[in-house]
Short mmCIF file of C-alpha atoms and ligand atoms in Angstrom, two decimals:
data_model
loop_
_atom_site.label_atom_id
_atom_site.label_comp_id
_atom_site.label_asym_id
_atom_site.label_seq_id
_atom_site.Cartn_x
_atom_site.Cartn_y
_atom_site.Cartn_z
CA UNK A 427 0.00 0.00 0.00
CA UNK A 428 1.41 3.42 -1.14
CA UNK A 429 1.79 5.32 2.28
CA UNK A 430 0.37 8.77 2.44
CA UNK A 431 2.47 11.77 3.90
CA UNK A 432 2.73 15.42 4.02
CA UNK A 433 5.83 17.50 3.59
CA UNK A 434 6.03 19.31 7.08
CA UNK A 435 8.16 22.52 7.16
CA UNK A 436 9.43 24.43 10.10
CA UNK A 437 11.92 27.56 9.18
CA UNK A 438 11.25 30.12 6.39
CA UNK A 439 14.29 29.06 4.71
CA UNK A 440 13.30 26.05 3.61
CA UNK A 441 9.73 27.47 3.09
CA UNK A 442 11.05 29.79 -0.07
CA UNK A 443 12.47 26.54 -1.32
CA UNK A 444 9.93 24.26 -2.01
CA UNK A 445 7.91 27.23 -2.80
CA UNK A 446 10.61 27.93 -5.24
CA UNK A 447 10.21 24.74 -6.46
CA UNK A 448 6.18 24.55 -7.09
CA UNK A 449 7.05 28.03 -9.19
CA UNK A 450 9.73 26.48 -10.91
CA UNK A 451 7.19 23.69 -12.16
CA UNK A 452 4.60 26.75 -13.05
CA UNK A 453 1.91 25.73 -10.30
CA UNK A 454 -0.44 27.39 -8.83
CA UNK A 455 -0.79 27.71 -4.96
CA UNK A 456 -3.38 28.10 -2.45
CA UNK A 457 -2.89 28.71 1.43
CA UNK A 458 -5.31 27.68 3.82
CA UNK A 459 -4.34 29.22 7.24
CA UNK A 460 -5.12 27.62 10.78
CA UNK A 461 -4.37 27.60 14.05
CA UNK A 462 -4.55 23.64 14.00
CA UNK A 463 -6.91 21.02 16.04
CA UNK A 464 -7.95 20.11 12.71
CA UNK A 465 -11.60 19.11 12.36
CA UNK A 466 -13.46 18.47 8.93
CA UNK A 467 -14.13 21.93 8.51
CA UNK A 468 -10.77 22.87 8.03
CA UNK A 469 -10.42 19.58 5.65
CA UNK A 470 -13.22 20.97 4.00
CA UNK A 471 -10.97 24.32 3.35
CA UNK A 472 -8.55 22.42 2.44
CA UNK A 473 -9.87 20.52 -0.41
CA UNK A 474 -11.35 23.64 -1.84
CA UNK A 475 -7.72 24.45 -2.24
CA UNK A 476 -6.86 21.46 -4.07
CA UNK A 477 -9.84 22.61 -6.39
CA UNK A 478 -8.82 25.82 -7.12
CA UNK A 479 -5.13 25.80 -7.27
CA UNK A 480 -2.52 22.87 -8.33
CA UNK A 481 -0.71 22.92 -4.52
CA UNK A 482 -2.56 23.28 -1.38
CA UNK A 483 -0.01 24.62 1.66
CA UNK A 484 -1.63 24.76 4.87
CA UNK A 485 -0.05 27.02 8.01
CA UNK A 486 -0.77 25.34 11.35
CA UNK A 487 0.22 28.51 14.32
CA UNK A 488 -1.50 29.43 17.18
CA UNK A 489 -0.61 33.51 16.80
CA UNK A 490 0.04 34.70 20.27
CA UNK A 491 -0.62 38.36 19.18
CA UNK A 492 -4.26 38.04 18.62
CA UNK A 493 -4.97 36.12 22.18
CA UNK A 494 -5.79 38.87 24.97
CA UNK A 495 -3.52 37.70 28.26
CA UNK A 496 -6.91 36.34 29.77
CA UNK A 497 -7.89 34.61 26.70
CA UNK A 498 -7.01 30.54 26.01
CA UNK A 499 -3.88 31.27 24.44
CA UNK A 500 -1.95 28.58 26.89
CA UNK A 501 -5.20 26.03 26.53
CA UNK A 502 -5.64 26.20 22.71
CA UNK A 503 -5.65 22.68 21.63
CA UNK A 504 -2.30 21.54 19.87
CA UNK A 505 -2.09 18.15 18.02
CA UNK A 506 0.20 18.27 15.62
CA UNK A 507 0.87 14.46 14.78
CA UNK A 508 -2.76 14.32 14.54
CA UNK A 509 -3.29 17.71 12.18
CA UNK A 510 -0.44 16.21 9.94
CA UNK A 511 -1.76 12.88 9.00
CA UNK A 512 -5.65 14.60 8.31
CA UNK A 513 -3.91 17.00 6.03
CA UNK A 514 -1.86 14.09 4.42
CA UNK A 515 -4.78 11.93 3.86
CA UNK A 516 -6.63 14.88 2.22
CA UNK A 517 -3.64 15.38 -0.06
CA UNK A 518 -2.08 18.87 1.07
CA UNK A 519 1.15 19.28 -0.25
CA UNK A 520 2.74 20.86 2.55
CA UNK A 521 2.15 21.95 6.07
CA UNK A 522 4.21 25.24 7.37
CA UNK A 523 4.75 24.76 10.87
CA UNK A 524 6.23 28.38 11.76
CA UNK A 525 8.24 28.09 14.65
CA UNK A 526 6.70 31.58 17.11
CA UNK A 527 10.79 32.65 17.84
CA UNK A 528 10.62 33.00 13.52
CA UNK A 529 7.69 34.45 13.46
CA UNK A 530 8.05 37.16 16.24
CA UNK A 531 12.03 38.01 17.14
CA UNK A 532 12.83 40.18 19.73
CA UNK A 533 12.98 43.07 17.62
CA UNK A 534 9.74 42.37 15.77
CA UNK A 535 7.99 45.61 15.85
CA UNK A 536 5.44 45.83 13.73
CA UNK A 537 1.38 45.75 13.79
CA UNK A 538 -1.47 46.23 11.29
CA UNK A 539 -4.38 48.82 12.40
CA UNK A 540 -7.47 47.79 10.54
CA UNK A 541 -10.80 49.80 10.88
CA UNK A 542 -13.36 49.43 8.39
CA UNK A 543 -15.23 45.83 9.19
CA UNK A 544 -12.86 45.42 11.78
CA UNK A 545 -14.60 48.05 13.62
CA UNK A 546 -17.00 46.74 16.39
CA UNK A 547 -18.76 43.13 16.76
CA UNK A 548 -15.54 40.95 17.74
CA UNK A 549 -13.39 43.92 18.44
CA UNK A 550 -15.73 45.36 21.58
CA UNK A 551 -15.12 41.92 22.94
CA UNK A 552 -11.56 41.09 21.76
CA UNK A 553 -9.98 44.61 20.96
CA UNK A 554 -6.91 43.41 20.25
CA UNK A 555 -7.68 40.18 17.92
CA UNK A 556 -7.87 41.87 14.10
CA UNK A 557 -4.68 43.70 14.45
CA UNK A 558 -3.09 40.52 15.66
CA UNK A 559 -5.39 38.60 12.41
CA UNK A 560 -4.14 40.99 9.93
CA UNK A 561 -0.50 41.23 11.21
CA UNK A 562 0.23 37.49 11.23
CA UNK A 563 -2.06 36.78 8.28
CA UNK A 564 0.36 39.49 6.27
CA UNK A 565 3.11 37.66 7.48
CA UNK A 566 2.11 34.21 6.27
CA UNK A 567 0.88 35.78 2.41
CA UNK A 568 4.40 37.45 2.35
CA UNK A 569 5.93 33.91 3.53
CA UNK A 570 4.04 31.84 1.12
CA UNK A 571 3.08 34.40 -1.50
CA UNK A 572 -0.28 32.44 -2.65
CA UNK A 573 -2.63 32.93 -5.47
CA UNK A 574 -5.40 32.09 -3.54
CA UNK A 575 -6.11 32.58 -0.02
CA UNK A 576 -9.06 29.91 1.84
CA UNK A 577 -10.83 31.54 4.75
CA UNK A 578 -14.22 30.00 6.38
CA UNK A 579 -17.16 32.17 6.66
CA UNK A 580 -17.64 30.45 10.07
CA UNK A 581 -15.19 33.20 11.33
CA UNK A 582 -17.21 36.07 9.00
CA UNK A 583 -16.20 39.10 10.66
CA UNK A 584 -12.26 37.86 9.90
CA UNK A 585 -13.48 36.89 6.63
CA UNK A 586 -14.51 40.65 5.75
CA UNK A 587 -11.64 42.04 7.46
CA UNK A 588 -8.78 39.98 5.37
CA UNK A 589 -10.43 40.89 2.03
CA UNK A 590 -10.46 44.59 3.21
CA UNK A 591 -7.04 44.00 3.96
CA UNK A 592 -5.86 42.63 0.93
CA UNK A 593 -8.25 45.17 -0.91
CA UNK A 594 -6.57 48.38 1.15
CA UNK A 595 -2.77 46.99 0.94
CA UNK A 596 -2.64 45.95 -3.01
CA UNK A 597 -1.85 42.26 -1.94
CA UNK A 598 -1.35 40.33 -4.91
CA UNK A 599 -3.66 37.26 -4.23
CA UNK A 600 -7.05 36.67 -4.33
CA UNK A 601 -9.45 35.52 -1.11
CA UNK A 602 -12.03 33.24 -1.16
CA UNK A 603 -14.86 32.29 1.56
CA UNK A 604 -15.84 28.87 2.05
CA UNK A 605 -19.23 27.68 3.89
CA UNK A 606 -19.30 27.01 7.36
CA UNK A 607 -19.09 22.89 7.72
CA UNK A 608 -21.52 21.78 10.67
CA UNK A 609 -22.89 19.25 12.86
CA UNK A 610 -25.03 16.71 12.14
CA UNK A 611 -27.49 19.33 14.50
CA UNK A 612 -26.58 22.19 13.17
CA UNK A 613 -23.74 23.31 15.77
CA UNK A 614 -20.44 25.07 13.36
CA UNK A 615 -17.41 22.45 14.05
CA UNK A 616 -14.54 24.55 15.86
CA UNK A 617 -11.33 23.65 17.66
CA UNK A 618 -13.09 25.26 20.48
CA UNK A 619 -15.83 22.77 20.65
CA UNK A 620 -13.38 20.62 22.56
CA UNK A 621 -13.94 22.66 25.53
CA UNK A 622 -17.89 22.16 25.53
CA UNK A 623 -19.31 19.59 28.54
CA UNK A 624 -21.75 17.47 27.23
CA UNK A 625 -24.64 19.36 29.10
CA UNK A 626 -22.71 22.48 27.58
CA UNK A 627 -23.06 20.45 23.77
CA UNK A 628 -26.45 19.85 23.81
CA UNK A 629 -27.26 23.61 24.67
CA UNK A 630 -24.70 24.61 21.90
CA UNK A 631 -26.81 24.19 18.76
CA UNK A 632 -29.16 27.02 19.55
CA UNK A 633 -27.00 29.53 19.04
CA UNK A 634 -27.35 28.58 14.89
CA UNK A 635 -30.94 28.02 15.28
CA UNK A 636 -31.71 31.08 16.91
CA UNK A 637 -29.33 33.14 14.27
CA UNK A 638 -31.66 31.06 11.59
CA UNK A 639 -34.60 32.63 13.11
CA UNK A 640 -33.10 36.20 13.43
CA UNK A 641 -32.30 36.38 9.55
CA UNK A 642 -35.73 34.57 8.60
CA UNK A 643 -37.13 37.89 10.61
CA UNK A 644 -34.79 40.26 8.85
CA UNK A 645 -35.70 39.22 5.73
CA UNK A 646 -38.99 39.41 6.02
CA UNK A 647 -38.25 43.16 6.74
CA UNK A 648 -38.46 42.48 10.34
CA UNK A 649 -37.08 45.58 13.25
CA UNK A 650 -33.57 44.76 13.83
CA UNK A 651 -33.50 46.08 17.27
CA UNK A 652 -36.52 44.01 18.31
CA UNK A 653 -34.57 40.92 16.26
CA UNK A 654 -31.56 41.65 18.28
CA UNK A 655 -33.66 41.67 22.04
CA UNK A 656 -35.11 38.51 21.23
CA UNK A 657 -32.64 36.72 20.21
CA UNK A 658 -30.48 38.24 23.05
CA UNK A 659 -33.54 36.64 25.59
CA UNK A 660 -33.50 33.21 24.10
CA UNK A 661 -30.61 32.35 23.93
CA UNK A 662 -29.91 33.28 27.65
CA UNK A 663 -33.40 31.21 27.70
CA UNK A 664 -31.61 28.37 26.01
CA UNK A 665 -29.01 27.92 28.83
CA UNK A 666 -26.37 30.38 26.50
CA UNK A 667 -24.46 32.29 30.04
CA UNK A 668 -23.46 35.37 28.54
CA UNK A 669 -24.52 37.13 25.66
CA UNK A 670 -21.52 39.44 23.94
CA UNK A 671 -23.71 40.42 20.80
CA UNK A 672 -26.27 39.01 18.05
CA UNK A 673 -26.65 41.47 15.18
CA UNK A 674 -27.86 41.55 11.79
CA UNK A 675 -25.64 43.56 9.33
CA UNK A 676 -24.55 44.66 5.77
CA UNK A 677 -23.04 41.52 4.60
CA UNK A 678 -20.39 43.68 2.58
CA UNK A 679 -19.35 46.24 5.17
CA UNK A 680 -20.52 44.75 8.30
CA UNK A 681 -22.33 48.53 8.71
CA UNK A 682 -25.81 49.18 9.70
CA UNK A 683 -28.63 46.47 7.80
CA UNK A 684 -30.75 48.34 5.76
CA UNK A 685 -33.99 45.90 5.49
CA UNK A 686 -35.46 47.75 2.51
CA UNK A 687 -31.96 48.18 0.27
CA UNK A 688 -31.69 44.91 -1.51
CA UNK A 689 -28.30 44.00 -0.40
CA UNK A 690 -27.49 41.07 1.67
CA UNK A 691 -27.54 40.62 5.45
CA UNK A 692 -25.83 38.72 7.81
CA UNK A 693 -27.14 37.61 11.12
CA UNK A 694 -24.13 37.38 13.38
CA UNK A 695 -23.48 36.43 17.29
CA UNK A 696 -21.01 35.22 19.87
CA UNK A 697 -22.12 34.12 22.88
CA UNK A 698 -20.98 32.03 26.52
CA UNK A 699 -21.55 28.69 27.47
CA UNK A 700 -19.53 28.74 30.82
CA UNK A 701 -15.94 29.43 29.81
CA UNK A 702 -16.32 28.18 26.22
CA UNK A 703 -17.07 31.52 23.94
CA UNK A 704 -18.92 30.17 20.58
CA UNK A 705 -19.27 31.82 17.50
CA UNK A 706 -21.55 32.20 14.68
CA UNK A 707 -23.35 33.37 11.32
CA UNK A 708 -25.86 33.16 8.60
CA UNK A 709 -26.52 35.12 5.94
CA UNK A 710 -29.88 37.04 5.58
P1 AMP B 687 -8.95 28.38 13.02
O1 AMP B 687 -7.94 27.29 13.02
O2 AMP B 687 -10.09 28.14 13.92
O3 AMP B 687 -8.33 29.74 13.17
O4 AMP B 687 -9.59 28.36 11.58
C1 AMP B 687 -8.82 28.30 10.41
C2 AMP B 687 -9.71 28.53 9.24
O5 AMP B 687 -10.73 27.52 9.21
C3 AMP B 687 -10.45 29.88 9.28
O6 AMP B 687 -10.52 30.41 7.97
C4 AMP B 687 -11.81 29.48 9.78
O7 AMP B 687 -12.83 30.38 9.38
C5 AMP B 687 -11.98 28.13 9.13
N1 AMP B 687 -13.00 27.32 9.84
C6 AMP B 687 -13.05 27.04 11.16
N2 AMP B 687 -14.13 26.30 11.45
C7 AMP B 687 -14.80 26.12 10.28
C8 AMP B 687 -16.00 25.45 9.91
N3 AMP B 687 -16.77 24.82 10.79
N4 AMP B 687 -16.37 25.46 8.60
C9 AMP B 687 -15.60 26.11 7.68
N5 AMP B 687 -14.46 26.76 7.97
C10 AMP B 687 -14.06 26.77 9.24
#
């Protein structure tokens, strides 16, 4: 049997070589970029790649700069074995493993700013987490300098933000959005999942259905603050502990939702189930 493996590389020398290589050969190349504890969402990403471009390189680093110090930074799931044989039996061609003391010397110095979409939702909550998106994200398009770029609309908000970024800074790649991959009951697969109790689990799929409901009331022309309260109440009602935001907005800009404009919405929350913050969206 022919065994299946993954190139694995882990300085930015050796990086520019094989990516040297694929050029040499006149491929194309798509990056898919994660902060590992692969799940089939990811995979999903990943074979999107192999669609769309003829090599698939996938970045597995948990980016310290967009962690606040109270946030699971030190807990974030790592399994790299694991992440390495998933991405070799969906036929990625190579994984970059940055190593952080490459990524962020002790004279790094350096941060992106970005306002626009990255303006409010996420960054009330987590002020610091675009500028630490956009910086290392930057960083890894620079490393790998990709045709293509994979994001998941699961993560919408960073979605927006990365095209703006690539729109504002005349980055030479293009970014595509790929559909959220989900439970058999509806919950969005995340590393963070992990951290959900089984009582927590079974409480954790309302947050999609109750987003579901919010846009089927949006569209339908429905108030958007009254949308918002309710959907703030149930899914405290639900068992949800905390409630950071549930909005519907501008799918393009992430500004204001304008029911009677034609363009498209996007229902959007994040919300507590004990110490496990979930995430998620669905378009209006
Ligand atoms: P992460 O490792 O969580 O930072 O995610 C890496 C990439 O995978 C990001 O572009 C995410 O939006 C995407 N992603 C995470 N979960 C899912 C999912 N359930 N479906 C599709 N894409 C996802």
């Amino acid at each position: 049997m022919k065994s299946i493996s993954v190139r694995a590389v882990r300085t930015l020398k050796v990086l520019r070589r094989e990516i040297a290589l694929i050029r040499s050969r006149g491929e194309s190349l798509a990056l898919v970029p994660t902060m590992g504890a692969l799940h089939e969402g990811h995979l999903a990403l990943v074979k999107l790649a192999k669609k769309k471009a003829d090599r698939a390189v996938v970045s597995i680093f948990v980016n310290p700069t967009q962690f606040a110090p109270d946030e699971d930074f030190s807990r974030y799931p790592r399994r790299e074995a694991d992440d390495i044989a998933k991405l070799a039996a969906v036929a990625a061609d190579l994984v970059w493993l940055p190593h952080p003391a490459e990524m962020y010397p002790a004279n790094f110095a350096t941060r992106i700013a970005p306002e626009g979409a990255a303006q409010d939702l996420e960054t009330e909550f987590r002020p610091h987490f675009f500028g630490g998106v956009t910086t290392v994200v930057a960083k890894l398009f620079n490393q790998v300098t990709p045709d293509l770029a994979i994001f998941g609309e699961k993560d919408f908000q960073q979605l927006t933000v990365i095209k703006q970024l690539v729109r504002d800074l005349d980055m030479p790649l293009k970014i595509v959005g790929a559909p959220t991959t989900r439970a058999r009951d509806g919950l969005a697969l995340s590393s963070r999942n992990a951290y959900l109790s089984d009582a927590e689990r079974q409480i954790a799929p309302a947050l999609i259905q109750i987003l579901r409901d919010a846009a089927d009331r949006a569209r339908r022309g429905g108030n958007v603050h009254q949308i918002r309260a309710d959907a703030t109440l149930g899914l405290l009602q639900a068992g949800f502990t905390k409630v950071d935001y549930v909005d519907v907005r501008d799918a393009d800009t992430l500004g204001p939702y304008q029911s009677k404009s034609r363009r498209k919405g996007r229902a959007l929350a994040a919300a507590w189930l004990g110490k496990t913050r979930l995430i998620d969206n669905v378009g209006v």
